[in-house]
Amino acid sequence: DGGITQSPKYLFRKEGQNVTLSCEQNLNHDAMYWYRQDPGQGLRLIYYSQIVNDFQKGDIAEGYSVSREKKESFPLTVTSAQKNPTAFYLCASSIRGELNEKLFFGSGTQLSVL
Amino acid sequence: DQQVKQNSPSLSVQEGRISILNCDYTNSMFDYFLWYKKYPAEGPTFLISISSIKDKNEDGRFTVFLNKSAKHLSLHIVPSQPGDSAVYFCAASVRRDDKIIFGKGTRLHILP
């Protein structure tokens, strides 16, 4: 059953703590993306990766880091430098060069600050 | 600087009537436009798209219209059904850049 799996579904962060959100896909997609959703703000692009071992900053990359060591995995770390991390985080993937309707999303991770 | 704008945060429509969701964009380089539908606590799902070489695309109850000169697109849902209640995101891309820019979304309520 192919798809994108995000874990955990809910995550709590203490002040000054780094946390990592997991995103795994078994769709054999080349490109992967991280978006952040805030109430009334739509989806904003944090980072994206078009190929293994390469990634680019999106519109709001400050305070976040990513890695793409494997095609199937694109973890997102929310660092202590991200001062307003509470949001709903969405991972997505697509076949490279066929971005548009082929963009598949995971079910999201809700991150909250304690 | 918002490149994709959905100026109506919410919209209420009677069941069976037409729902019209609007979207404006500022980047003239956009050549592909999409609508995604999202339920609470779930990821968005693709609904319908349109290339800049067309001005209309239809898929069942859903039709997207593109007015390039006005940099405006709209999604029509006819007839509206209770399951259409969701947040709808307008999105746009420059295909060669391989990334999608989303609007803030419009929450659609279908009233019984």
XYZ file of C-alpha atoms in Angstrom:
226
model
C 0.000 0.000 0.000
C 1.985 2.992 -1.281
C 1.970 6.368 0.376
C 3.645 8.889 2.625
C 3.938 8.254 6.339
C 4.531 11.052 8.785
C 5.270 10.402 12.428
C 4.461 11.177 15.099
C 0.980 12.592 14.569
C 1.367 14.829 17.643
C 4.627 16.139 19.058
C 5.454 18.410 21.954
C 8.606 20.456 22.239
C 10.121 22.003 25.320
C 11.851 25.346 25.193
C 15.360 25.088 23.759
C 14.835 21.573 22.482
C 15.398 20.255 18.963
C 12.787 17.849 17.622
C 12.739 15.770 14.455
C 9.683 14.997 12.370
C 9.799 11.859 10.303
C 8.638 11.514 6.697
C 8.909 8.268 4.759
C 7.550 7.451 1.313
C 7.392 4.200 -0.627
C 6.154 5.752 -3.869
C 9.644 5.830 -5.396
C 9.292 9.594 -5.801
C 12.382 11.681 -6.442
C 11.245 14.946 -4.898
C 10.132 15.570 -1.330
C 8.861 18.691 0.399
C 8.090 20.084 3.824
C 5.300 22.598 4.312
C 4.074 24.360 7.407
C 0.427 25.273 7.939
C -0.628 27.943 10.418
C -4.243 28.999 10.952
C -5.183 31.444 8.206
C -1.736 31.207 6.618
C -2.072 28.455 4.072
C 0.851 26.190 3.292
C 4.331 27.661 3.329
C 7.326 25.831 1.909
C 10.143 25.136 4.372
C 12.555 22.930 2.448
C 12.466 20.712 -0.605
C 14.689 18.082 -2.135
C 14.662 17.015 -5.752
C 17.259 14.289 -5.420
C 19.141 12.337 -2.766
C 21.880 14.281 -0.961
C 20.569 17.606 -2.261
C 17.989 20.032 -0.878
C 16.997 23.690 -1.198
C 15.547 26.241 1.160
C 11.950 27.232 0.712
C 10.340 30.473 1.826
C 10.630 29.970 5.602
C 13.707 27.784 6.176
C 15.134 29.684 9.161
C 15.167 27.564 12.312
C 14.782 24.302 10.403
C 17.169 21.716 8.983
C 16.710 18.676 6.770
C 18.668 15.766 5.360
C 18.098 13.512 2.375
C 20.392 10.532 2.787
C 17.887 8.099 1.327
C 15.332 8.496 -1.434
C 12.542 7.285 0.846
C 13.236 9.566 3.793
C 13.244 13.335 4.344
C 13.317 14.139 8.088
C 12.762 17.691 9.280
C 14.449 18.998 12.439
C 12.864 21.942 14.190
C 15.714 23.586 16.048
C 15.665 25.798 19.123
C 16.309 28.723 16.765
C 12.728 28.407 15.486
C 10.955 30.742 17.885
C 7.410 29.975 16.822
C 7.340 26.262 16.006
C 3.726 25.521 16.882
C 2.078 24.533 13.588
C 0.805 21.649 11.495
C 3.653 20.215 9.405
C 3.002 18.477 6.101
C 5.395 16.364 4.097
C 4.810 15.762 0.396
C 6.455 13.997 -2.498
C 6.295 13.972 -6.255
C 7.838 12.439 -9.316
C 10.545 14.866 -10.382
C 9.456 16.829 -13.409
C 5.838 15.874 -12.845
C 5.263 18.045 -9.832
C 1.789 19.257 -10.272
C -1.053 16.825 -9.744
C 1.462 14.212 -8.663
C 2.120 15.999 -5.354
C 1.096 13.555 -2.632
C 0.808 14.667 0.981
C 1.193 12.802 4.241
C -1.366 13.139 7.022
C 0.680 15.699 8.939
C 2.319 16.220 12.333
C 0.944 18.731 14.829
C 3.820 20.275 16.779
C 3.116 22.185 19.961
C 5.395 23.945 22.428
C 5.095 23.096 26.129
C 4.817 39.098 -0.587
C 1.924 36.791 -1.351
C 2.080 35.462 -4.874
C -1.163 33.483 -4.599
C -4.088 35.174 -2.878
C -7.366 33.779 -1.677
C -9.129 36.791 -0.266
C -12.161 35.002 1.151
C -11.262 33.078 4.319
C -14.636 31.353 4.352
C -17.711 30.781 2.230
C -21.117 29.291 3.053
C -23.285 27.776 0.332
C -26.600 25.973 0.391
C -26.502 22.293 -0.532
C -27.363 21.836 -4.206
C -26.303 25.353 -5.196
C -23.102 26.451 -6.913
C -19.951 27.142 -4.889
C -17.479 29.591 -6.426
C -14.038 29.912 -4.900
C -11.752 32.650 -6.159
C -7.990 33.027 -6.405
C -5.694 35.784 -7.669
C -2.000 35.593 -8.445
C 0.741 38.131 -9.030
C 3.547 36.172 -10.673
C 3.108 36.233 -14.454
C 5.587 33.352 -14.741
C 3.128 30.878 -13.246
C 2.110 28.416 -15.934
C 0.198 25.794 -13.996
C -2.566 26.180 -11.449
C -4.080 23.681 -9.068
C -6.778 23.305 -6.468
C -6.325 21.111 -3.431
C -8.942 20.102 -0.880
C -8.114 19.578 2.786
C -10.039 18.100 5.685
C -8.980 18.844 9.299
C -5.901 16.961 10.523
C -5.314 15.449 7.094
C -3.002 16.237 4.203
C -4.384 18.068 1.172
C -5.543 16.033 -1.799
C -5.366 17.120 -5.405
C -8.679 18.194 -6.909
C -8.212 19.725 -10.344
C -5.620 21.644 -12.336
C -5.317 23.862 -15.380
C -2.455 24.792 -17.652
C -1.942 28.405 -18.679
C -2.644 27.481 -22.299
C -6.271 26.729 -21.401
C -9.021 28.869 -19.930
C -11.255 26.105 -18.624
C -10.942 22.579 -17.315
C -13.828 20.422 -16.158
C -13.924 17.244 -14.090
C -17.348 16.080 -13.007
C -18.847 18.604 -10.608
C -15.648 20.661 -10.574
C -14.676 23.286 -13.140
C -11.703 25.619 -12.987
C -11.653 28.838 -15.007
C -8.489 30.803 -15.753
C -8.391 34.462 -16.785
C -4.749 35.176 -17.553
C -5.191 38.840 -18.329
C -6.771 39.381 -14.917
C -4.419 36.906 -13.210
C -7.488 35.266 -11.718
C -8.823 31.772 -11.443
C -11.927 30.311 -9.920
C -13.215 26.902 -8.905
C -16.884 26.113 -9.461
C -18.565 23.217 -7.685
C -21.990 22.271 -9.019
C -24.048 21.018 -7.293
C -22.508 21.509 -3.863
C -22.706 18.502 -1.537
C -22.146 18.144 2.237
C -18.868 16.279 1.647
C -17.525 19.349 -0.126
C -17.194 21.117 3.229
C -13.432 21.516 3.581
C -10.622 24.018 3.124
C -9.725 24.636 -0.523
C -6.234 25.769 -1.454
C -5.410 27.462 -4.694
C -1.848 26.807 -5.833
C 0.418 27.807 -8.682
C 3.730 26.751 -10.093
C 6.355 27.536 -12.656
C 6.800 24.041 -13.958
C 10.516 24.183 -14.539
C 11.087 25.377 -10.937
C 9.562 22.231 -9.496
C 7.796 23.821 -6.526
C 4.244 24.865 -5.754
C 3.131 28.083 -4.060
C -0.110 27.838 -2.095
C -2.684 30.438 -1.137
C -4.031 30.785 2.398
C -7.105 28.706 1.681
C -10.870 29.229 1.766
C -13.024 27.265 4.179
C -16.188 26.125 2.414
C -19.280 25.285 4.471
C -22.103 23.501 2.714
C -25.347 24.214 4.532
C -28.162 21.628 4.669
